[in-house]
Coordinates of C-alpha atoms in Angstrom, one line a residue:
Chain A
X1 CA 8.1 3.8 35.6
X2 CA 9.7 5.6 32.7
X3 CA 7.6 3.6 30.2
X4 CA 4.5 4.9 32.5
X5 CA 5.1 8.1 32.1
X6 CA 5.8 7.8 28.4
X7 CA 2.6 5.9 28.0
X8 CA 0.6 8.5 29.7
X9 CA 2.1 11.0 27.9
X10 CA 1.2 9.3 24.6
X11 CA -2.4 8.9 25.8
X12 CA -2.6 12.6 26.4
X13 CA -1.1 13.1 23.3
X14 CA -3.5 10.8 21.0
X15 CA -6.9 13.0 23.6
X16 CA -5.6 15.9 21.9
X17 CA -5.3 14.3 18.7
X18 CA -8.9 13.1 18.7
X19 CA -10.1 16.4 20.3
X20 CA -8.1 18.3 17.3
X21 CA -9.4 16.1 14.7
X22 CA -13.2 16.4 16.1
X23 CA -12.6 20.4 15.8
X24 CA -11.4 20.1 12.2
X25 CA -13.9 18.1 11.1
X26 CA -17.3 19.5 12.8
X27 CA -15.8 23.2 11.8
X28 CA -15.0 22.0 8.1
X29 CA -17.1 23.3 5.1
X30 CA -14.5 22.8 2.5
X31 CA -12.4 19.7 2.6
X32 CA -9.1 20.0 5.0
X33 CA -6.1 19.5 3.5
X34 CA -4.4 17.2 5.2
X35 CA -1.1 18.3 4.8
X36 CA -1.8 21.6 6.3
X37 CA -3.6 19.8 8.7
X38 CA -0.6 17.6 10.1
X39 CA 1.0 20.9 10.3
X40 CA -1.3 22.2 12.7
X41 CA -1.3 19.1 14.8
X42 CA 2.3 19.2 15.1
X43 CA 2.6 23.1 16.0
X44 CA -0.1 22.0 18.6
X45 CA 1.9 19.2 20.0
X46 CA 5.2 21.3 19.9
X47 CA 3.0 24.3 21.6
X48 CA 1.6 22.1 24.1
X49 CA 4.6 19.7 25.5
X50 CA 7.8 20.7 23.4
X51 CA 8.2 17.8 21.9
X52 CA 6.9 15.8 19.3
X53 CA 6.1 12.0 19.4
X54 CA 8.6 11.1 17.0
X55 CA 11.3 12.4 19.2
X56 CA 10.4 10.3 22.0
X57 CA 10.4 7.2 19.9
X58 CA 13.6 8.1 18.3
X59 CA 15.1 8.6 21.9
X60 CA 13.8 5.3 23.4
X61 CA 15.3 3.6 20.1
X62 CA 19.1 5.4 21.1
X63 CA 18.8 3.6 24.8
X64 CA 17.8 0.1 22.7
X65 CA 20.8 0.8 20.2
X66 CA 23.2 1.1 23.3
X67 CA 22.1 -2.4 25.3
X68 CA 23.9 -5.2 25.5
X69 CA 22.7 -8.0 23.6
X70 CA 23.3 -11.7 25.1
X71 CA 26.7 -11.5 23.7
X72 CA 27.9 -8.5 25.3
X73 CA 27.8 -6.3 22.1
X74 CA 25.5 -3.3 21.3
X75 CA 24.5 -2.0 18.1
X76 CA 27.1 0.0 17.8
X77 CA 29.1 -3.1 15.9
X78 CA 26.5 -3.7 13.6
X79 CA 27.4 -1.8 9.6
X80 CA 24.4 0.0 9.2
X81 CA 25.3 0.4 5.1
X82 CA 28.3 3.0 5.5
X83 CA 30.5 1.2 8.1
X84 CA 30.4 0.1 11.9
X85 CA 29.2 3.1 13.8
X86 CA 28.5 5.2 10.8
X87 CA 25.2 6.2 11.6
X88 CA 25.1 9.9 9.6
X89 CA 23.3 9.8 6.1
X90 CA 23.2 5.4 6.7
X91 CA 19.3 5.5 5.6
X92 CA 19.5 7.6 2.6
X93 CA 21.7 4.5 1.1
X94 CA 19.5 1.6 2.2
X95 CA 18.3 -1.1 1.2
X96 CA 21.7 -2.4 -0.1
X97 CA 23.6 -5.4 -0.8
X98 CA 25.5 -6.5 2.8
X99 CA 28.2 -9.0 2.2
X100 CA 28.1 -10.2 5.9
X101 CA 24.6 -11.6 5.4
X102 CA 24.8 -12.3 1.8
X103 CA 21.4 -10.2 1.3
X104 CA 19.9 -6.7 0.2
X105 CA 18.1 -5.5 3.4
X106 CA 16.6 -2.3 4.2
X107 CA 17.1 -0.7 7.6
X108 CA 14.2 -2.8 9.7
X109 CA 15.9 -5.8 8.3
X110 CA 19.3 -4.6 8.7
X111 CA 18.3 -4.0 12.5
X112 CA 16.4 -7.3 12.9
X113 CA 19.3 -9.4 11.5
X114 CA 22.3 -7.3 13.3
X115 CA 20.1 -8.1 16.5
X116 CA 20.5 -11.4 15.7
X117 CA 24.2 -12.4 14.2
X118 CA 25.9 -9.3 17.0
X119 CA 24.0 -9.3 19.6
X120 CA 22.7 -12.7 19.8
X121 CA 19.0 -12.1 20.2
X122 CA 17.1 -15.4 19.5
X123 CA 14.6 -14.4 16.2
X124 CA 11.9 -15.0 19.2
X125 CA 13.1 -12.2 21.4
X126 CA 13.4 -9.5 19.1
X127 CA 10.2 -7.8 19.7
X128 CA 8.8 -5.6 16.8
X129 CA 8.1 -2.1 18.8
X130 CA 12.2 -2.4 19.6
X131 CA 13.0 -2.7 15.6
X132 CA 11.0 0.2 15.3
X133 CA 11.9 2.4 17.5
X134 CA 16.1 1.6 16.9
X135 CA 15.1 2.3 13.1
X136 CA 13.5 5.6 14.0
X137 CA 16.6 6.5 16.2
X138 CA 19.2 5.3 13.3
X139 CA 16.8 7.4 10.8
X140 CA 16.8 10.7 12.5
X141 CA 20.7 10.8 11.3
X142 CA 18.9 11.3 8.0
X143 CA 16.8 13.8 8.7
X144 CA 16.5 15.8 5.2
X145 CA 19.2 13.5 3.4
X146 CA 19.4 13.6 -0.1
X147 CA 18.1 9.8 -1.4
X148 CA 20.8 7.6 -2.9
X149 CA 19.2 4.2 -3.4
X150 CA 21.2 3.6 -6.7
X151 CA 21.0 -0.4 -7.4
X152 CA 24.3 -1.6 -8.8
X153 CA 25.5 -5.2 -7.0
X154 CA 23.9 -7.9 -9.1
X155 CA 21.6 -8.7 -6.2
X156 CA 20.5 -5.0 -6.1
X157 CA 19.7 -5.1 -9.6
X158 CA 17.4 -8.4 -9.1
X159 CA 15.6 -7.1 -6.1
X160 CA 15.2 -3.6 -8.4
X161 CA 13.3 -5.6 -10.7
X162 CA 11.5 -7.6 -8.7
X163 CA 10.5 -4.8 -7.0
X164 CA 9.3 -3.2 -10.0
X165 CA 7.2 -6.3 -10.9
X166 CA 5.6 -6.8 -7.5
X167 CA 4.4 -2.3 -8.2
X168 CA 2.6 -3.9 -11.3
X169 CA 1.2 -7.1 -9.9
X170 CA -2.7 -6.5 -10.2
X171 CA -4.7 -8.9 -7.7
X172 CA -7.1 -9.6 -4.7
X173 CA -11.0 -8.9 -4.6
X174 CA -9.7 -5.0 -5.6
X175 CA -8.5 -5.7 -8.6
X176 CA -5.6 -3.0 -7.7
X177 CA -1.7 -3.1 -7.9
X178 CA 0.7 -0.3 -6.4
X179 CA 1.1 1.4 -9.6
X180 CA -2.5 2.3 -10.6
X181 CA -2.9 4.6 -7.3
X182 CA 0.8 5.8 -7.4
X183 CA 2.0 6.3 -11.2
X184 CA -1.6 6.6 -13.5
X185 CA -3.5 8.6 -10.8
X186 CA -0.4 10.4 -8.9
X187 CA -2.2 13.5 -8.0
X188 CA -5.5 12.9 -7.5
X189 CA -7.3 11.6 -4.5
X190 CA -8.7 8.8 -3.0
X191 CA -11.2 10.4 -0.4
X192 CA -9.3 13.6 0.3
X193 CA -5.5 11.6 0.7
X194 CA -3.6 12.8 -2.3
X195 CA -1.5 10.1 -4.0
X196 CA 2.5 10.6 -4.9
X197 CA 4.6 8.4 -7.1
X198 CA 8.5 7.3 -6.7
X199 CA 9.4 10.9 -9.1
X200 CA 7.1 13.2 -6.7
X201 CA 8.9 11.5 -3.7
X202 CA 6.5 8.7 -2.5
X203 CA 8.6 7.2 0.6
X204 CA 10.4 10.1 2.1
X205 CA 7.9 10.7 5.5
X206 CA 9.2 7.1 7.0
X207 CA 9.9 6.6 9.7
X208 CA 7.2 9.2 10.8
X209 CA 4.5 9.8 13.8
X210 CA 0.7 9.4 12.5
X211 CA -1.6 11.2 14.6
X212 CA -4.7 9.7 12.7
X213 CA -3.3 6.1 14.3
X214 CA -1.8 7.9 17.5
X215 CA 1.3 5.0 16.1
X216 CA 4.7 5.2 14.5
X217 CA 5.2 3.5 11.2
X218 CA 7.7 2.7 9.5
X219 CA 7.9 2.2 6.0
X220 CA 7.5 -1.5 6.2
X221 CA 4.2 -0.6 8.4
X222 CA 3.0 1.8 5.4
X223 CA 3.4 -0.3 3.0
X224 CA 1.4 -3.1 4.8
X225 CA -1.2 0.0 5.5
X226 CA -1.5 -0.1 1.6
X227 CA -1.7 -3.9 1.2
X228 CA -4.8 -4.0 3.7
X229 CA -6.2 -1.4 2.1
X230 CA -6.8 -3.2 -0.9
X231 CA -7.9 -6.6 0.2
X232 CA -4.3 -8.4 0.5
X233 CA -2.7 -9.8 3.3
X234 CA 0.4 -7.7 4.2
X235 CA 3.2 -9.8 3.9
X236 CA 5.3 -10.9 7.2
X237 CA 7.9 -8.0 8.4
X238 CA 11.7 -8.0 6.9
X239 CA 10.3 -10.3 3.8
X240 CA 11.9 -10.0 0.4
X241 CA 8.5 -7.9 -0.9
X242 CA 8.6 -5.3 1.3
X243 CA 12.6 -5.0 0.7
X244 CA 12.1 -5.1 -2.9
X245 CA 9.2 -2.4 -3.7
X246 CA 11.3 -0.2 -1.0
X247 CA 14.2 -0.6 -3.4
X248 CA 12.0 0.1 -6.3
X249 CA 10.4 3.5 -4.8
X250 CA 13.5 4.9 -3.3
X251 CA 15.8 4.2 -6.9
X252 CA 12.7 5.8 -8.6
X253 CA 12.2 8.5 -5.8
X254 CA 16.7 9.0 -6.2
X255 CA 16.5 9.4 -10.0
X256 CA 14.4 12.1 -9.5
X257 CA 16.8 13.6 -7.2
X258 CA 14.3 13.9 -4.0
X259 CA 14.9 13.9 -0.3
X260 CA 14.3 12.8 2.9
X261 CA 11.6 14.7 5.0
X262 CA 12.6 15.5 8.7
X263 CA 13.0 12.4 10.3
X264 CA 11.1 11.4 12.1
X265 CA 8.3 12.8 10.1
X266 CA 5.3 13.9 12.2
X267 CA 1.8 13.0 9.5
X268 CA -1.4 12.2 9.5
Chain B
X1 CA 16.5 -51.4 -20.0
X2 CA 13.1 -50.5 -22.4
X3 CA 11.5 -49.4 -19.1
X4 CA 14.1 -47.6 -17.7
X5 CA 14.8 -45.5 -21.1
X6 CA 11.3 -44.5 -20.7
X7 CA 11.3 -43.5 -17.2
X8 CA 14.3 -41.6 -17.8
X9 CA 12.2 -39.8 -21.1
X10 CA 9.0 -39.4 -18.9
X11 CA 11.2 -37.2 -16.3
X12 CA 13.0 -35.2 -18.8
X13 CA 9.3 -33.8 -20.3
X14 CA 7.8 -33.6 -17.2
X15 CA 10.8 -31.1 -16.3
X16 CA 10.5 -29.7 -19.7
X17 CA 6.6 -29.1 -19.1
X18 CA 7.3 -27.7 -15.5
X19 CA 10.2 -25.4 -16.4
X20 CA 9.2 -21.7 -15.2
X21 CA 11.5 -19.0 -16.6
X22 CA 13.8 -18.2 -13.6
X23 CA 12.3 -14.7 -13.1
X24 CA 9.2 -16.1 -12.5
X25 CA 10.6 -18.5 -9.9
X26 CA 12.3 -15.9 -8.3
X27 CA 9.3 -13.9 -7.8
X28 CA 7.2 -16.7 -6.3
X29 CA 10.0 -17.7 -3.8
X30 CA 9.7 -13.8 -2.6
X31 CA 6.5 -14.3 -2.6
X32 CA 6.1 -17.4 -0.2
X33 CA 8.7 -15.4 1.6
X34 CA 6.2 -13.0 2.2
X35 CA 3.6 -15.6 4.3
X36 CA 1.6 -17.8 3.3
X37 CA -1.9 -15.8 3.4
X38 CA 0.0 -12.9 1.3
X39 CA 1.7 -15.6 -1.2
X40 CA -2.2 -16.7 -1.5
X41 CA -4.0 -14.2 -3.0
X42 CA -0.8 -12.6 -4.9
X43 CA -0.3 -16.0 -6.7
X44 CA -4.3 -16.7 -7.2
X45 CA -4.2 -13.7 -10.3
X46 CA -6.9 -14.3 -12.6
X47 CA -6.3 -14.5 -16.3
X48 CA -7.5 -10.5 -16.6
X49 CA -5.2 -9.7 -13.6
X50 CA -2.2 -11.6 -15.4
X51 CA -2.4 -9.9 -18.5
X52 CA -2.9 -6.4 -17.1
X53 CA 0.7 -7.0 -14.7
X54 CA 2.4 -8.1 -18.1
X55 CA 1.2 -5.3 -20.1
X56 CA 1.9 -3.0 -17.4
X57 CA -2.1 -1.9 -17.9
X58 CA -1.6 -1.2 -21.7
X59 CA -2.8 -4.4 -23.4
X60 CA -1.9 -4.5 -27.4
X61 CA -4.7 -3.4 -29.3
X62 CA -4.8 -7.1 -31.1
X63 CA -5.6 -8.0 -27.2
X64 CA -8.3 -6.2 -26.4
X65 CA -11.5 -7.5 -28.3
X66 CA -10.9 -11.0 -27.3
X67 CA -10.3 -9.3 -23.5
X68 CA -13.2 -7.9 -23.2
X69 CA -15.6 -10.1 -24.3
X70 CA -14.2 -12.6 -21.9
X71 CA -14.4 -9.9 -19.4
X72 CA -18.5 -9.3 -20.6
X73 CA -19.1 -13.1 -20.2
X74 CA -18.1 -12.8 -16.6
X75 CA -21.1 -10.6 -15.9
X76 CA -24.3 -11.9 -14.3
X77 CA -27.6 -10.3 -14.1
X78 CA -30.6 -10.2 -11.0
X79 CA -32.6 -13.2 -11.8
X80 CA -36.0 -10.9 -12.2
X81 CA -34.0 -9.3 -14.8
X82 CA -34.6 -6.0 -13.5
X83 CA -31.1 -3.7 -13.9
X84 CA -33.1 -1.0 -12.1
X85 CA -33.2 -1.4 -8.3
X86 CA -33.9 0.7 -5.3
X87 CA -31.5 4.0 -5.3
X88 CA -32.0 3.9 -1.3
X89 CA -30.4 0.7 -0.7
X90 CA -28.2 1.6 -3.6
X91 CA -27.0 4.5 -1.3
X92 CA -25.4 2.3 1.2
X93 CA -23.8 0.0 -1.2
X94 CA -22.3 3.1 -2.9
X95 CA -21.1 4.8 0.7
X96 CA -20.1 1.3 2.5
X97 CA -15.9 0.9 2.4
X98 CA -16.6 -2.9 2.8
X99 CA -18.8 -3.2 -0.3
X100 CA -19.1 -0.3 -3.0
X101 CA -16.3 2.1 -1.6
X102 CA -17.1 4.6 -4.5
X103 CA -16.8 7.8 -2.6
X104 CA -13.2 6.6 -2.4
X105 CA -12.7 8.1 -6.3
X106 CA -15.7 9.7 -6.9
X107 CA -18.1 12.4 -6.2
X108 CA -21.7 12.0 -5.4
X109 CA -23.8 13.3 -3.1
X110 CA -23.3 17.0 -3.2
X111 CA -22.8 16.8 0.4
X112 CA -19.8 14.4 0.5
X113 CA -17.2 16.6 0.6
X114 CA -14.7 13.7 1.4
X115 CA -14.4 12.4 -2.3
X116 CA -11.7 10.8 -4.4
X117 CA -10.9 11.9 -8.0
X118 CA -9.4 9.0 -9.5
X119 CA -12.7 9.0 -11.0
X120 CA -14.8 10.8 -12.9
X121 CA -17.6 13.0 -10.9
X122 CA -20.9 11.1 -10.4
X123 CA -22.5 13.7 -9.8
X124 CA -25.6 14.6 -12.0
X125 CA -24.9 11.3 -13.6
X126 CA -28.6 10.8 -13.9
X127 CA -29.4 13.4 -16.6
X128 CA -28.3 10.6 -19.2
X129 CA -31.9 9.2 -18.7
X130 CA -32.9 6.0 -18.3
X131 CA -33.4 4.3 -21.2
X132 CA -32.4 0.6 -21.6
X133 CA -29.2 1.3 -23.4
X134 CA -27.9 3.9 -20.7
X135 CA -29.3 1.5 -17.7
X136 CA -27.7 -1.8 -19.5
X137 CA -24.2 0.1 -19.7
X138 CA -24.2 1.6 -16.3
X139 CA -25.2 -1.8 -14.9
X140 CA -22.5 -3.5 -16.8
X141 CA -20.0 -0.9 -16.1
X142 CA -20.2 -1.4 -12.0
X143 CA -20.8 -5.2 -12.0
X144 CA -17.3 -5.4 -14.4
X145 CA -15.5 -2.1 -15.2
X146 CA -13.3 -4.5 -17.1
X147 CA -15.7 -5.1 -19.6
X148 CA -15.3 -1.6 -21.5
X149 CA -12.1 -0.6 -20.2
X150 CA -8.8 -3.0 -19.9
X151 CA -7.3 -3.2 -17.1
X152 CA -9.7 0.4 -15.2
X153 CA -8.2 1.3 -12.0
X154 CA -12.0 0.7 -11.6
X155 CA -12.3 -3.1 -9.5
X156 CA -14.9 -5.5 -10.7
X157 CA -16.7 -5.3 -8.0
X158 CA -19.7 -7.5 -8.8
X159 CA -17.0 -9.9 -10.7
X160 CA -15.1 -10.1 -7.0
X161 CA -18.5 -10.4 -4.9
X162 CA -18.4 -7.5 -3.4
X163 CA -21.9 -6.9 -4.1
X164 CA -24.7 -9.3 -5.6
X165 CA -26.3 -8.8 -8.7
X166 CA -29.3 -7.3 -7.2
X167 CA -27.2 -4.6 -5.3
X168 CA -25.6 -3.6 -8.3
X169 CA -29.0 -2.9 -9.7
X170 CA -29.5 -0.7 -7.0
X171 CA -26.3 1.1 -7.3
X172 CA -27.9 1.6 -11.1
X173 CA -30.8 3.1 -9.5
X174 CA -28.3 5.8 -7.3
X175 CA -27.0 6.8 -10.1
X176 CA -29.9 7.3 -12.4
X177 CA -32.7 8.2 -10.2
X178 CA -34.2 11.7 -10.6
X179 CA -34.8 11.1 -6.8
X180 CA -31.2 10.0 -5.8
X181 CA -29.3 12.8 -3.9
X182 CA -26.7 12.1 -7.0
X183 CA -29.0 13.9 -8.9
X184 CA -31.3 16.2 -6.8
X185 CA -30.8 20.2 -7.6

């Protein structure tokens, strides 16, 4: 019943979306910007139902975080990078080294492997909408955090650098690697999306609401956006690659001192 | 005894032969770990790939002659010869996201208003005429961008398949003819 509603009330959402879009586009003579143009949509949703998309993601990921798990536990006992039950300002420090699993995870593999050695979810039962929404819930505590991804365990340090050497690896029928679009050509366009790099603060709308895909991603999602985009396969969720060039960004993105948007982020 | 010593000195060079610097093994184990498909076409670089991800892009100037020569040898022409095709068809290579993709860093069309500018403008691109030397370059330049500059953000789209020979020629003909939207006033 509850999911009913909240899929109805999605669907209305993503009409209004479409019919917003449709407006923009027919009534353009100058190309939108698309930033001021998520701004609108939001102030429309907020206008229209009080309450933006993100929110109710966020809020069906608090009721996932407090369910018992086959062994009894919830989240609550997982270390989410500052200590059991430390939720405040946890995202702004992730991915990190966590002695428990003896790996550098970032918070959608954090979530995915607590589910697993608390809870006792079989890898099979975990479904990937639940990881989601439990990251965008654990997130919002960081709304507007400052970023302090700052690589300094030995296994941060390799993950750093093979995170930088995955942002340079050219290949596929594109010919393309991450850092052609998002260091050389930071601040142009490709169609009318501008392009940031790790020092203008490339990573800091994730998790966020995209009205364009009526969908929440995550910054494991965005990052496989960009992989399909050029003509390679997105690698599997919670893998080593997407861990590593999240490292990368966000120590590049810290260095430069930038922050968090508010999270959720609500985009196009 | 003879027979074992050699086995034992066959093994020892084939590990010698098949040692990868750790780094290197490290970044193909987080690459399997990736998938398969993804672990694919990240490991299948080409040689031009390769050496653009080691130099970061910048190749060293005692690099870059033997580059891109190898880089002009990978370009084939339409068997009629003709680098001069039909702007029309051209069009829809140039606009299609599957094939072309330009508009995704460059102007064109005056009308496009929904254009990269990772690229230079295209726009108007036709007022270098079209004599052989300007129609050889452009055709060159689109079927392997690779060819005058290492390592472009520009793909090699004819290199990859992405369009044939012949199509190329007509994305030529888009941009240099006086009929093309590209350069109507």
């Amino acid at each position: 019943m509850r999911s009913y509603k909240h899929r109805l009330f999605l669907a209305g959402l993503a009409l209004l979306g479409v019919l917003g879009g449709l407006f923009a586009y027919t009534q353009q003579q100058k190309p939108l910007d698309p930033y001021e143009e998520a701004m609108r949509q939001r102030q429309m949703y907020l206008e229209t139902f009080g309450v933006l998309p993100g929110e109710l993601y966020a809020e069906e990921g608090k009721e996932l975080f407090f369910r018992k798990g086959p062994s009894g536990k919830t989240l609550e006992e997982c270390d989410f990078g500052l200590g059991k039950g430390k939720l405040q300002g946890a995202y702004a420090v992730l991915p990190k080294y966590f002695p428990d699993s003896r790996r550098v995870e970032d918070l959608e593999s954090r979530v995915y492997t607590c589910m697993q050695t608390v809870q006792g979810f079989k890898p099979a039962q975990i479904k990937r909408d639940e990881v989601k929404a439990i990251t965008t819930y654990i997130a919002s505590f960081s709304s507007k955090a400052k970023m302090q991804v700052v690589p300094k365990h030995p296994q941060e340090l390799a993950l750093y650098n093979l995170g930088r050497e995955l942002w340079y690896h050219r290949a596929g029928a594109r010919d393309m690697s991450c850092a052609v679009c998002h260091d050389q050509y930071a601040g142009q366009r490709v169609r009318l999306s501008p392009v940031r790099s790790p020092k203008q603060g490339l990573g800091s709308e994730w998790p966020a609401y995209r009205f364009e895909a009526d969908k929440l991603y995550t910054m494991e999602d965005r990052i496989a956006f960009c992989y399909e985009s050029i003509a390679i396969p997105a690698p599997a969720f919670y893998s080593e690659p997407y861990i590593a060039l999240t490292l990368y960004m966000l120590a590049e993105a810290t260095k430069a001192g930038k922050s968090f948007e508010e999270l959720p982020f609500f985009t196009r | 005894m003879k027979r074992r010593t050699l086995l034992v000195m066959g093994l020892l060079l084939g590990l010698g032969l098949s040692q990868v610097n750790p780094f290197r093994a490290r970044l193909e184990a987080a690459l399997h770990g990736g998938g398969h498909e993804f672990a694919r076409v990240m490991l299948a670089q080409d040689k031009g790939q390769a050496l653009c991800s080691q130099y970061r892009d910048r190749l060293p100037p005692d690099l870059v002659p033997q580059f891109l020569a190898e880089q002009k040898a990978l370009i084939k022409y339409p068997k009629d010869g003709k680098l001069l095709g039909d702007w029309k068809n051209g069009e829809k290579v140039f606009t299609d996201p599957k094939r072309g993709n330009c508009y995704a860093c460059h102007a064109g069309d005056p009308k496009e208003v929904a254009f990269g500018t990772m690229g230079p403008s295209l726009t108007g691109y036709g007022q270098r005429g079209t004599s052989e030397p300007v129609v050889r370059y452009t055709y060159e330049k689109i079927y392997n961008a690779w060819a005058f500059v290492p390592c472009s953000l520009m793909y090699r789209g004819g290199v990859h398949g992405l369009f044939t020979p012949e199509e190329t020629a007509d994305l030529v003909a888009y941009l240099l003819d006086p009929a093309s939207p590209i350069n109507r006033r």
